[in-house]
Coordinates of C-alpha atoms in Angstrom, one line a residue:
Chain A
X1 CA -2.1 -2.8 9.9
X2 CA 0.9 -2.9 7.4
X3 CA 1.3 0.5 5.9
X4 CA 1.4 0.6 2.1
X5 CA 3.4 3.9 2.3
X6 CA 6.9 4.0 0.7
X7 CA 9.6 6.3 2.4
X8 CA 9.4 9.9 1.5
X9 CA 13.2 10.3 1.7
X10 CA 16.1 8.1 0.5
X11 CA 19.2 8.1 2.5
X12 CA 22.6 7.7 0.9
X13 CA 25.1 6.8 3.2
X14 CA 28.9 7.1 1.4
X15 CA 30.6 4.3 3.6
X16 CA 34.0 5.8 2.2
X17 CA 33.3 8.5 4.2
X18 CA 31.3 7.3 7.4
X19 CA 33.7 7.1 10.1
X20 CA 30.6 5.9 12.6
X21 CA 31.1 9.0 15.1
X22 CA 27.3 8.7 15.4
X23 CA 26.7 12.3 15.1
X24 CA 23.6 11.5 12.7
X25 CA 22.2 8.8 15.4
X26 CA 22.3 11.5 18.1
X27 CA 20.9 14.5 15.9
X28 CA 17.9 12.7 14.8
X29 CA 15.1 13.3 16.9
X30 CA 13.0 10.7 15.0
X31 CA 15.1 7.7 15.6
X32 CA 16.0 7.4 12.1
X33 CA 19.8 6.3 12.2
X34 CA 21.0 3.5 14.8
X35 CA 24.5 2.1 15.4
X36 CA 24.7 -1.4 15.0
X37 CA 27.8 -2.4 17.4
X38 CA 27.9 -5.8 16.3
X39 CA 28.5 -5.3 12.7
X40 CA 30.0 -1.8 13.1
X41 CA 27.6 -0.3 10.8
X42 CA 24.8 2.6 11.0
X43 CA 21.5 1.4 10.0
X44 CA 19.2 4.2 8.7
X45 CA 15.3 3.4 8.9
X46 CA 13.7 5.6 5.9
X47 CA 10.4 5.4 6.8
X48 CA 10.9 7.5 10.0
X49 CA 13.1 10.4 8.0
X50 CA 11.3 13.8 7.1
X51 CA 14.2 15.1 5.2
X52 CA 15.0 18.1 7.6
X53 CA 18.6 17.7 6.7
X54 CA 19.8 18.0 10.3
X55 CA 21.9 14.7 10.0
X56 CA 23.5 16.0 6.8
X57 CA 24.6 19.3 7.8
X58 CA 26.2 17.8 11.0
X59 CA 27.9 15.0 9.5
X60 CA 31.6 15.7 9.8
X61 CA 32.6 14.1 6.4
X62 CA 29.7 14.9 4.5
X63 CA 28.9 11.0 4.1
X64 CA 25.0 11.7 4.0
X65 CA 23.1 12.6 1.1
X66 CA 19.1 12.9 2.1
X67 CA 17.2 13.1 -1.2
X68 CA 13.3 12.5 -2.0
X69 CA 12.7 8.6 -2.8
X70 CA 12.2 8.3 -6.5
X71 CA 9.7 5.9 -6.5
X72 CA 6.9 6.5 -9.0
X73 CA 3.7 5.1 -9.4
X74 CA 2.4 5.0 -13.0
X75 CA 2.3 8.4 -14.0
X76 CA -1.3 10.2 -13.7
X77 CA -1.9 13.8 -14.1
X78 CA -5.0 13.4 -11.8
X79 CA -3.8 10.8 -9.3
X80 CA -0.5 12.3 -8.5
X81 CA 1.9 10.7 -6.0
X82 CA 0.9 13.0 -2.9
X83 CA -3.1 12.2 -3.5
X84 CA -2.2 8.6 -3.7
X85 CA -0.2 8.7 -0.7
X86 CA -2.8 10.9 1.6
X87 CA -5.4 8.5 0.5
X88 CA -3.3 5.5 1.9
X89 CA -2.5 7.7 5.0
X90 CA -6.3 8.2 5.7
X91 CA -7.1 4.5 5.1
X92 CA -4.7 3.7 7.5
X93 CA -5.1 6.3 10.2
X94 CA -8.8 7.4 9.5
X95 CA -8.4 11.0 10.5
X96 CA -7.7 14.6 9.3
X97 CA -4.0 14.9 7.7
X98 CA -2.2 17.5 9.7
X99 CA 0.7 19.2 8.6
X100 CA 3.2 22.4 9.6
X101 CA 4.4 25.3 7.4
X102 CA 2.7 27.3 4.8
X103 CA 0.9 26.1 1.8
X104 CA 3.3 24.4 -0.7
X105 CA 1.0 24.2 -3.5
X106 CA 1.9 25.6 -6.9
X107 CA -0.5 28.3 -6.7
X108 CA 0.6 31.7 -8.9
X109 CA 3.1 33.8 -6.9
X110 CA 2.3 37.0 -8.0
X111 CA 5.7 38.4 -6.8
X112 CA 7.3 36.3 -9.3
X113 CA 5.0 38.2 -12.1
X114 CA 5.6 41.6 -10.9
X115 CA 8.8 43.6 -11.8
X116 CA 10.3 46.7 -10.3
X117 CA 11.2 50.1 -12.1
X118 CA 14.7 51.7 -12.1
X119 CA 15.9 55.3 -13.2
X120 CA 17.5 55.8 -16.4
X121 CA 18.6 59.0 -17.9
X122 CA 15.5 61.3 -17.2
X123 CA 15.7 60.9 -13.2
X124 CA 18.9 60.0 -11.2
X125 CA 19.0 56.8 -9.3
X126 CA 20.8 57.4 -5.8
X127 CA 23.5 55.3 -4.4
X128 CA 22.8 53.9 -0.9
X129 CA 26.2 53.6 -0.1
X130 CA 26.7 57.4 -0.6
X131 CA 23.6 59.0 0.5
X132 CA 21.2 58.3 3.4
X133 CA 18.4 56.1 3.0
X134 CA 15.4 56.1 5.0
X135 CA 13.6 52.6 6.2
X136 CA 11.9 54.3 9.3
X137 CA 8.3 53.3 9.2
X138 CA 5.5 54.3 11.8
X139 CA 2.7 52.0 12.7
X140 CA -0.7 53.3 13.6
X141 CA -3.5 55.4 12.7
X142 CA -2.6 58.5 11.1
X143 CA -4.6 61.7 11.7
X144 CA -6.5 63.5 8.8
X145 CA -4.5 66.5 8.8
X146 CA -2.4 68.5 11.5
X147 CA -3.4 71.6 12.8
X148 CA -0.5 73.9 13.6
X149 CA -1.2 77.4 15.7
X150 CA 1.9 79.7 16.2
X151 CA 4.1 77.0 14.7
X152 CA 2.7 74.6 17.7
X153 CA 1.3 71.5 16.8
X154 CA -2.0 71.6 18.2
X155 CA -3.3 68.2 16.9
X156 CA -3.1 65.2 19.4
X157 CA -1.3 62.6 17.4
X158 CA -2.5 59.0 18.1
X159 CA 0.0 56.3 19.4
X160 CA 2.7 55.3 16.6
X161 CA 5.2 52.6 17.0
X162 CA 8.5 53.3 14.9
X163 CA 10.4 50.6 13.4
X164 CA 13.9 50.8 11.7
X165 CA 13.0 48.5 9.0
X166 CA 9.6 47.5 7.4
X167 CA 10.0 43.9 8.3
X168 CA 8.4 42.5 11.4
X169 CA 8.6 39.0 13.0
X170 CA 5.4 37.4 12.5
X171 CA 3.3 35.5 15.3
X172 CA 5.1 32.5 16.6
X173 CA 3.5 31.3 19.7
X174 CA 5.6 30.1 23.1
X175 CA 4.5 26.4 23.1
X176 CA 4.7 26.1 19.3
X177 CA 8.4 27.4 19.1
X178 CA 10.9 26.5 22.0
X179 CA 11.5 29.2 24.3
X180 CA 15.1 29.8 22.8
X181 CA 13.7 30.5 19.4
X182 CA 11.2 33.0 20.8
X183 CA 14.1 34.6 22.8
X184 CA 16.0 34.8 19.7
X185 CA 13.4 36.5 17.8
X186 CA 12.8 38.9 20.7
X187 CA 16.5 39.7 21.1
X188 CA 16.7 40.2 17.2
X189 CA 13.7 42.7 17.0
X190 CA 15.2 44.5 19.8
X191 CA 18.8 44.7 18.8
X192 CA 17.5 45.9 15.3
X193 CA 14.7 48.2 16.2
X194 CA 11.7 46.2 14.9
X195 CA 8.9 44.0 16.1
X196 CA 8.5 40.5 17.2
X197 CA 5.2 38.9 17.6
X198 CA 4.3 36.8 20.9
X199 CA 1.6 34.6 19.2
X200 CA -1.1 33.5 21.0
X201 CA 0.6 31.8 23.6
X202 CA 1.4 34.7 26.1
X203 CA 4.6 36.0 26.7
X204 CA 6.9 34.4 29.2
X205 CA 7.7 36.7 31.9
X206 CA 11.6 36.2 31.1
X207 CA 10.8 38.0 27.9
X208 CA 8.7 41.0 29.2
X209 CA 12.0 43.1 29.2
X210 CA 11.8 43.3 25.3
X211 CA 8.1 44.3 25.6
X212 CA 8.9 47.7 23.9
X213 CA 9.6 45.7 20.8
X214 CA 6.7 42.9 21.1
X215 CA 3.3 42.7 19.3
X216 CA 1.3 40.7 22.1
X217 CA -1.6 38.6 20.6
X218 CA -5.0 38.5 21.9
X219 CA -6.6 35.4 20.1
X220 CA -9.6 33.3 20.6
X221 CA -8.1 31.2 23.4
X222 CA -7.1 34.2 25.2
X223 CA -4.1 32.2 26.6
X224 CA -1.7 34.4 28.8
X225 CA -3.9 37.7 28.3
X226 CA -4.1 39.7 31.6
X227 CA -3.7 43.6 31.9
X228 CA 0.2 43.1 32.6
X229 CA 0.7 41.3 29.5
X230 CA -1.2 43.7 27.5
X231 CA 0.8 46.8 29.0
X232 CA 4.0 45.0 28.5
X233 CA 3.9 45.7 24.7
X234 CA 4.2 48.2 21.9
X235 CA 1.2 46.7 19.9
X236 CA -1.8 44.7 20.9
X237 CA -2.9 42.3 18.4
X238 CA -6.4 40.6 17.9
X239 CA -6.1 37.6 15.9
X240 CA -9.2 36.7 14.3
X241 CA -7.7 34.2 11.4
X242 CA -4.4 33.0 10.2
X243 CA -3.6 32.5 6.6
X244 CA -2.5 28.9 6.8
X245 CA -5.7 28.0 8.3
X246 CA -8.7 30.5 7.9
X247 CA -11.8 29.6 9.8
X248 CA -9.9 27.1 11.9
X249 CA -8.8 27.2 15.6
X250 CA -5.7 26.1 17.1
X251 CA -4.9 23.0 18.9
X252 CA -1.6 22.8 20.9
X253 CA -1.2 19.2 22.0
X254 CA -1.0 18.7 25.6
X255 CA 2.3 17.0 25.2
X256 CA 3.9 20.5 24.0
X257 CA 2.4 21.9 27.2
X258 CA 5.1 21.7 29.7
X259 CA 5.2 23.7 33.3
X260 CA 6.9 26.9 31.6
X261 CA 4.3 26.7 28.7
X262 CA 1.5 26.2 31.1
X263 CA 2.4 29.1 33.3
X264 CA 2.7 31.5 30.5
X265 CA -0.3 30.2 28.8
X266 CA -2.5 30.1 32.2
X267 CA -3.7 26.7 31.5
X268 CA -2.9 23.2 33.6
X269 CA -0.1 21.6 32.7
X270 CA -0.4 18.7 29.9
X271 CA -3.6 19.7 28.9
X272 CA -4.2 20.6 25.2
X273 CA -4.4 24.3 24.3
X274 CA -7.6 24.6 22.1
X275 CA -8.1 28.1 20.4
X276 CA -11.7 28.2 19.5
X277 CA -12.1 28.7 15.7
X278 CA -14.1 32.1 16.1
X279 CA -13.5 34.8 19.0
X280 CA -16.8 33.9 20.9
X281 CA -17.1 37.5 21.8
X282 CA -16.8 38.6 17.9
X283 CA -19.7 37.8 15.7
X284 CA -20.0 41.2 14.1
X285 CA -17.9 44.3 13.1
X286 CA -19.8 45.9 16.3
X287 CA -18.5 43.1 18.5
X288 CA -15.1 43.8 17.2
X289 CA -15.1 47.2 17.6
X290 CA -16.0 46.2 21.6
X291 CA -12.8 44.4 21.8
X292 CA -10.7 46.8 20.4
X293 CA -12.0 49.6 22.7
X294 CA -11.9 47.2 25.8
X295 CA -8.1 46.6 24.9
X296 CA -7.5 50.4 24.2
X297 CA -9.2 51.1 27.6
X298 CA -6.8 48.5 29.4
X299 CA -3.8 50.1 27.6
X300 CA -4.8 53.6 28.2
X301 CA -5.0 54.4 24.6
X302 CA -1.1 54.1 24.5
X303 CA -0.9 51.2 22.1
X304 CA -2.1 50.6 18.7
X305 CA -4.3 47.9 18.0
X306 CA -3.8 45.5 15.3
X307 CA -6.4 43.2 14.0
X308 CA -4.9 40.2 12.1
X309 CA -7.3 38.2 9.4
X310 CA -6.8 35.6 6.7
X311 CA -6.8 36.9 3.4
X312 CA -10.1 35.4 2.1
X313 CA -12.4 36.6 -0.5
X314 CA -14.1 39.8 1.0
X315 CA -11.0 41.1 2.8
X316 CA -11.5 44.3 1.5
X317 CA -15.0 44.9 2.6
X318 CA -14.0 43.2 6.2
X319 CA -10.8 45.3 6.1
X320 CA -13.1 48.6 5.8
X321 CA -15.1 47.2 8.7
X322 CA -12.1 46.7 10.9
X323 CA -10.7 50.2 10.3
X324 CA -14.0 51.7 11.0
X325 CA -14.2 49.6 14.4
X326 CA -11.5 51.3 15.6
X327 CA -8.0 49.1 14.4
X328 CA -4.9 51.0 14.1
X329 CA -3.2 48.2 12.1
X330 CA -4.7 45.6 9.6
X331 CA -2.8 42.5 9.6
X332 CA -3.3 40.3 6.4
X333 CA -2.3 36.8 6.3
X334 CA -2.3 35.3 2.9
X335 CA -2.6 31.9 1.6
X336 CA 0.9 31.0 1.9
X337 CA 1.0 31.9 5.6
X338 CA 2.8 29.4 8.0
X339 CA 1.4 27.5 10.6
X340 CA 2.8 24.8 13.5
X341 CA -0.2 22.6 12.8
X342 CA -3.2 22.8 10.6
X343 CA -5.1 20.3 8.7
X344 CA -3.5 20.0 5.6
X345 CA -6.6 20.2 3.3
X346 CA -7.4 23.6 4.7
X347 CA -3.7 24.8 4.5
X348 CA -3.8 23.8 0.6
X349 CA -7.2 25.0 -0.4
X350 CA -8.5 28.0 1.9
X351 CA -7.6 31.5 1.7
X352 CA -6.2 33.9 -1.3
X353 CA -2.8 35.1 -2.2
X354 CA -1.6 38.2 -0.2
X355 CA -0.5 39.9 -3.4
X356 CA -4.3 40.3 -4.4
X357 CA -5.5 40.6 -0.8
X358 CA -3.2 43.5 0.0
X359 CA -4.1 45.3 -3.8
X360 CA -7.6 44.9 -3.1
X361 CA -7.6 46.3 0.6
X362 CA -5.5 49.1 0.0
X363 CA -7.6 50.1 -3.2
X364 CA -10.8 50.0 -1.3
X365 CA -9.6 51.9 1.9
X366 CA -8.1 54.7 -0.2
X367 CA -11.3 54.9 -2.4
X368 CA -13.3 55.1 1.1
X369 CA -10.5 57.8 2.3
X370 CA -9.9 55.9 5.3
X371 CA -6.5 54.6 4.2
X372 CA -4.6 56.8 6.7
X373 CA -6.5 55.4 9.5
X374 CA -4.8 52.2 9.7
X375 CA -1.3 50.8 8.9
X376 CA -1.4 47.8 6.6
X377 CA 1.1 44.6 7.6
X378 CA 0.8 41.9 5.3
X379 CA 2.1 38.1 5.8
X380 CA 2.3 34.9 4.1
X381 CA 5.2 33.4 2.5
X382 CA 7.7 36.7 2.0
X383 CA 10.9 34.9 0.6
X384 CA 13.3 37.8 -0.1
X385 CA 13.6 41.7 0.0
X386 CA 12.2 41.9 -3.7
X387 CA 8.6 40.4 -2.0
X388 CA 8.9 43.1 0.4
X389 CA 9.5 46.1 -1.7
X390 CA 7.2 44.8 -4.0
X391 CA 4.6 44.5 -1.2
X392 CA 5.6 48.1 -0.1
X393 CA 4.8 49.6 -3.4
X394 CA 1.2 47.6 -3.7
X395 CA 0.4 49.4 -0.4
X396 CA 1.8 47.8 2.7
X397 CA 3.3 49.7 5.6
X398 CA 5.3 46.8 6.9
X399 CA 5.7 43.2 6.2
X400 CA 5.3 40.1 8.6
X401 CA 8.0 37.6 8.2
X402 CA 7.9 34.3 10.2
X403 CA 9.1 31.3 7.9
X404 CA 12.0 33.3 6.5
X405 CA 13.2 33.9 10.1
X406 CA 12.7 30.2 11.0
X407 CA 14.9 29.5 8.0
X408 CA 17.4 31.9 9.2
X409 CA 17.6 29.7 12.5
X410 CA 18.0 26.5 11.0
X411 CA 14.3 25.3 9.6
X412 CA 14.2 23.6 6.5
X413 CA 10.4 23.4 6.0
X414 CA 10.3 19.6 6.8
X415 CA 6.4 20.5 7.8
X416 CA 6.7 18.3 10.8
X417 CA 5.9 21.1 13.3
X418 CA 2.8 19.5 14.5
X419 CA 4.7 16.3 15.9
X420 CA 6.5 18.5 18.7
X421 CA 9.7 16.8 17.3
X422 CA 11.9 19.5 15.5
X423 CA 15.6 18.4 15.0
X424 CA 16.4 22.2 14.7
X425 CA 15.1 22.8 17.9
X426 CA 12.9 25.2 17.1
X427 CA 9.2 24.0 16.9
X428 CA 9.4 22.0 19.9
X429 CA 9.1 22.4 23.7
X430 CA 11.5 19.2 24.5
X431 CA 14.1 20.7 26.8
X432 CA 16.8 18.4 25.1
X433 CA 15.9 19.4 21.7
X434 CA 15.3 23.0 22.4
X435 CA 19.0 23.2 23.5
X436 CA 19.8 23.0 19.7
X437 CA 18.8 26.9 19.3
X438 CA 21.7 29.1 20.9
X439 CA 20.1 32.2 21.3
X440 CA 23.2 34.1 20.8
X441 CA 23.7 32.6 17.3
X442 CA 20.1 32.6 16.4
X443 CA 19.7 36.1 17.3
X444 CA 22.9 37.0 15.5
X445 CA 21.6 35.1 12.0
X446 CA 18.1 36.8 12.5
X447 CA 19.9 40.4 12.8
X448 CA 22.0 39.5 9.9
X449 CA 18.9 38.6 7.8
X450 CA 17.1 41.9 8.8
X451 CA 20.2 43.7 7.9
X452 CA 20.8 41.9 4.5
X453 CA 17.3 42.6 3.5
X454 CA 17.3 46.2 4.5
X455 CA 20.4 46.7 2.8
X456 CA 18.7 45.1 -0.2
X457 CA 15.9 47.4 0.2
X458 CA 17.9 50.2 -0.1
X459 CA 19.7 49.1 -3.2
X460 CA 16.3 48.8 -4.9
X461 CA 14.9 52.2 -3.6
X462 CA 18.2 53.8 -4.7
X463 CA 18.0 52.5 -8.0
X464 CA 14.2 53.7 -8.3
X465 CA 15.6 57.1 -7.3
X466 CA 13.9 56.9 -4.1
X467 CA 15.6 57.8 -0.7
X468 CA 12.8 57.0 1.8
X469 CA 10.4 53.9 2.0
X470 CA 7.7 56.3 2.7
X471 CA 7.9 57.8 -1.0
X472 CA 7.4 54.1 -2.3
X473 CA 4.6 53.1 -0.3
X474 CA 1.4 52.5 -2.4
X475 CA 3.3 53.7 -5.5
X476 CA 2.4 51.2 -7.9
X477 CA 3.6 53.0 -10.8
X478 CA 6.7 51.4 -9.9
X479 CA 5.6 48.0 -10.6
X480 CA 4.2 46.3 -13.7
X481 CA 3.3 42.7 -14.5
X482 CA 4.6 39.7 -16.4
X483 CA 2.5 37.1 -17.6
X484 CA -0.6 38.2 -15.7
X485 CA -4.2 38.3 -17.0
X486 CA -6.1 41.5 -17.4
X487 CA -8.3 40.7 -14.4
X488 CA -5.1 40.0 -12.3
X489 CA -3.4 43.4 -13.4
X490 CA -7.1 45.1 -12.6
X491 CA -7.0 43.6 -9.1
X492 CA -3.3 44.4 -8.7
X493 CA -3.9 47.8 -9.8
X494 CA -0.7 47.7 -12.0
X495 CA 0.1 48.1 -15.8
X496 CA 1.5 45.4 -17.6
X497 CA 5.1 45.6 -18.5
X498 CA 5.9 47.8 -21.6
X499 CA 2.6 50.0 -21.0
Chain B
X1 CA 45.0 33.8 29.6
X2 CA 42.3 31.9 27.8
X3 CA 40.3 29.1 29.0
X4 CA 37.4 27.1 27.7
X5 CA 34.3 27.6 28.8
X6 CA 31.6 25.1 29.1
X7 CA 28.2 26.2 27.9
X8 CA 25.8 23.5 29.4
X9 CA 22.6 25.3 28.2
X10 CA 23.3 24.9 24.7
X11 CA 25.3 21.5 24.5
X12 CA 23.3 19.4 22.1
X13 CA 25.5 16.1 22.6
X14 CA 26.4 15.7 19.2
X15 CA 29.8 14.9 20.5
X16 CA 31.7 16.6 17.5
X17 CA 34.1 17.9 20.2
X18 CA 35.1 14.4 20.7
X19 CA 35.4 13.8 16.8
X20 CA 37.4 16.7 16.2
X21 CA 39.6 15.9 19.4
X22 CA 40.5 12.7 17.9
X23 CA 41.5 14.2 14.6
X24 CA 43.5 16.9 16.3
X25 CA 45.6 14.4 18.0
X26 CA 46.1 12.2 15.0
X27 CA 49.0 11.8 13.0
X28 CA 47.4 12.5 9.4
X29 CA 44.9 15.3 10.7
X30 CA 42.6 14.1 8.3
X31 CA 39.1 13.0 9.9
X32 CA 38.7 10.0 7.5
X33 CA 42.4 8.9 8.0
X34 CA 42.3 9.2 11.5
X35 CA 39.2 7.1 12.0
X36 CA 39.8 4.8 9.3
X37 CA 43.2 3.9 8.9
X38 CA 45.3 5.1 11.8
X39 CA 45.8 1.9 14.5
X40 CA 45.5 2.5 17.2
X41 CA 42.9 5.5 16.9
X42 CA 43.7 8.1 18.8
X43 CA 41.6 9.1 21.9
X44 CA 39.4 11.9 22.6
X45 CA 40.4 13.8 25.6
X46 CA 37.1 15.7 26.0
X47 CA 34.2 13.7 26.7
X48 CA 30.7 14.5 26.6
X49 CA 29.0 13.9 29.9
X50 CA 25.2 13.3 29.5
X51 CA 22.0 12.7 31.4
X52 CA 19.6 14.1 28.9
X53 CA 18.3 16.8 28.8
X54 CA 21.8 17.6 30.6
X55 CA 24.8 17.4 28.8
X56 CA 28.2 19.3 28.1
X57 CA 31.6 18.4 27.1
X58 CA 34.3 18.3 29.9
X59 CA 38.1 18.6 29.4
X60 CA 40.9 19.2 31.5
X61 CA 40.1 22.7 33.3
X62 CA 43.7 23.8 33.5
X63 CA 43.2 24.5 37.1
X64 CA 45.7 27.2 38.4
X65 CA 46.3 24.7 41.3
X66 CA 46.3 21.4 39.9
X67 CA 46.0 18.6 42.2
X68 CA 47.0 16.2 39.1
X69 CA 50.3 18.0 39.2
X70 CA 50.7 17.7 42.8
X71 CA 49.8 14.2 42.8
X72 CA 52.1 12.9 39.8
X73 CA 54.7 10.5 41.3
X74 CA 57.1 10.8 38.4
X75 CA 56.9 14.5 37.2
X76 CA 54.9 13.6 34.1
X77 CA 52.5 16.7 34.5
X78 CA 53.5 19.8 34.7
X79 CA 52.3 23.3 34.1
X80 CA 53.8 25.3 31.2
X81 CA 54.3 29.1 31.0
X82 CA 50.9 29.7 29.9
X83 CA 49.5 28.2 32.9
X84 CA 48.5 25.1 30.8
X85 CA 48.5 21.8 32.5
X86 CA 50.5 19.5 30.1
X87 CA 51.6 15.7 30.2
X88 CA 54.6 14.1 29.1
X89 CA 54.0 10.6 28.3
X90 CA 57.6 9.7 28.3
X91 CA 57.9 10.4 31.9
X92 CA 54.7 8.9 32.8
X93 CA 54.6 5.4 34.6
X94 CA 50.9 4.7 34.3
X95 CA 50.1 4.8 38.3
X96 CA 46.7 6.6 37.4
X97 CA 47.2 8.7 40.6
X98 CA 46.1 11.7 38.4
X99 CA 43.0 10.1 37.3
X100 CA 42.2 9.2 40.8
X101 CA 42.8 13.0 42.0
X102 CA 41.2 15.0 39.1
X103 CA 37.9 16.3 40.5
X104 CA 36.4 16.7 36.9
X105 CA 37.5 13.2 35.6
X106 CA 39.1 14.8 32.9
X107 CA 42.2 12.6 32.6
X108 CA 41.8 9.5 30.4
X109 CA 43.7 6.2 29.9
X110 CA 45.9 5.4 27.2
X111 CA 45.4 1.7 27.8
X112 CA 47.7 0.7 24.9
X113 CA 50.7 2.6 26.2
X114 CA 49.7 2.3 29.9
X115 CA 50.0 6.3 30.1
X116 CA 47.6 8.8 31.3
X117 CA 46.2 11.3 28.5
X118 CA 45.0 14.7 29.0
X119 CA 43.7 17.8 27.1
X120 CA 46.7 19.7 25.7
X121 CA 44.8 22.8 24.7
X122 CA 45.4 22.2 21.1
X123 CA 49.1 24.2 22.1
X124 CA 50.2 23.6 18.2
X125 CA 47.0 25.0 16.5
X126 CA 46.0 28.0 18.6
X127 CA 42.2 27.6 19.1
X128 CA 41.3 24.4 20.9
X129 CA 39.8 22.4 18.1
X130 CA 36.9 21.4 20.1
X131 CA 36.3 25.1 20.6
X132 CA 36.7 25.7 16.8
X133 CA 34.2 22.7 15.9
X134 CA 31.7 23.0 18.6
X135 CA 28.4 23.9 16.3
X136 CA 26.5 25.5 18.8
X137 CA 28.9 27.4 21.1
X138 CA 28.6 24.8 23.6
X139 CA 32.6 25.2 24.4
X140 CA 33.9 28.7 23.9
X141 CA 37.1 30.3 24.4
X142 CA 37.1 32.8 27.2
X143 CA 39.5 35.4 28.9
X144 CA 40.1 34.7 32.7
X145 CA 42.6 36.3 35.0
X146 CA 45.5 35.0 36.3
X147 CA 44.1 33.1 39.2
X148 CA 41.8 31.2 36.6
X149 CA 38.6 32.9 37.3

């Protein structure tokens, strides 16, 4: 069938600069560029281009410009280009449109409408370059009170995990991302003193040595879950939902299930790895409690148990149930959370923004006087240190970043993760493409990012006159809204700017 | 003593090492001029060997006991004071004995000049150009002992 779709991207090659070195030809995993020896020219098939910019970055003479193809249909506020093209795609393919990465629709990003406070005259700001600043964070359930007898602590403390910065790498499973990419995350987390999350694909044996810095997931597919896996970690996370696809399971295509992936996931090579939409042993809060305590028993009550849900309409009530069911950590993943593969219609339409979910959950748990029983980790589209510090002031204990970590490794959010081809070597199990991530370099890039953001958080804390992140946690007085409606300010629990 | 280490695990086969080797051995040292104007175009002295997913850029290993030097019939190949194996094209007679004996296939032919051609470790610029421009650290400069290990 002839496709009626026009290429998404336009490739402009400056022929005065192109030296026919064919680096672009070799770097494109989608086969966009080919060299025509007869005419000594490079031909680019724009219909295959995904706009990942790999060729442009690697071109030694900067001869390539990849830009959005500027074609237009007749302007129509309802039938925008994206919707026309999606209809064409489905008319030609007849299936669910898949995509990768997080929601790219212009839902209001509340971080952009929240501003931070700073000290002026009546209270001194602190210079983080001269005075110590504390970003250290403890994750886990905190006791209601401490009992001291003769200067000795009598209360038995619950298991806590210490992280040096409130930034954690979010779940990225082996199989979805390459071994080299996961290794880089593990090494960076270990070097910086924070955590990485194995995702639902198990933890390769080679990475068990980074277990002290690992959150391991137990998801609906139960891939790679056994007592050794659970005990190799710092935290065990029950994955109920994911922000990019609330209510939807996972599907790792068989092509990505190579021998090492199959070994780690404990499934036959080349078979589709299907994660059911629900956990079939969890249909209620009581069922969740059963699994939480089964995991606690397996890990000898030594590890905090996290429960991750997608942020949806009743998150606050669900979170309350989760804490009562025994969760030590609640992970909330908002509507802008990323994915390796999700139906586009789900990614773009289901869930709620993380800012609102976080504010609602924190508020509810405080009202019910159980906020201390759990730590809250939030996820879903955190772009910079500003977003993170605002989340902490809104009530989060720590923030999960995944897209930002991938971008640090080279990702440009081309959204083709579901194809199994990743020109940046991240979201693929192809052994040839995977080599593009050098764990030494990627680890450095990740630790640099953590360091940069941590320094920025310290700068902002200092400006507010605070010297420990603990003092900002849930301190919404340091936040003001700009351009928000009353209901939005009410849900966020913050005042408008000027108030 | 520094030598180039080949890190096969992270070679991505982009062949930028070959490109920049050509530039480093051009008259202009300008990438566009080297490729588009200089005739004959310089020849890369590093070659990427590829059998996907295996690939690596291989150039002269500057062996501590170089068979090529021992075999050279005209004295064109020699070891300099830093242990680098160099080639004097003025002395070369183009017999290709060195090519025959090199266990790494690291010596090229300059067909126009009828002389051998090999990696000179970019003696003029310090860090070899291939190492400097490898985008993924597939080639790195490492310190080795006097006997080459």
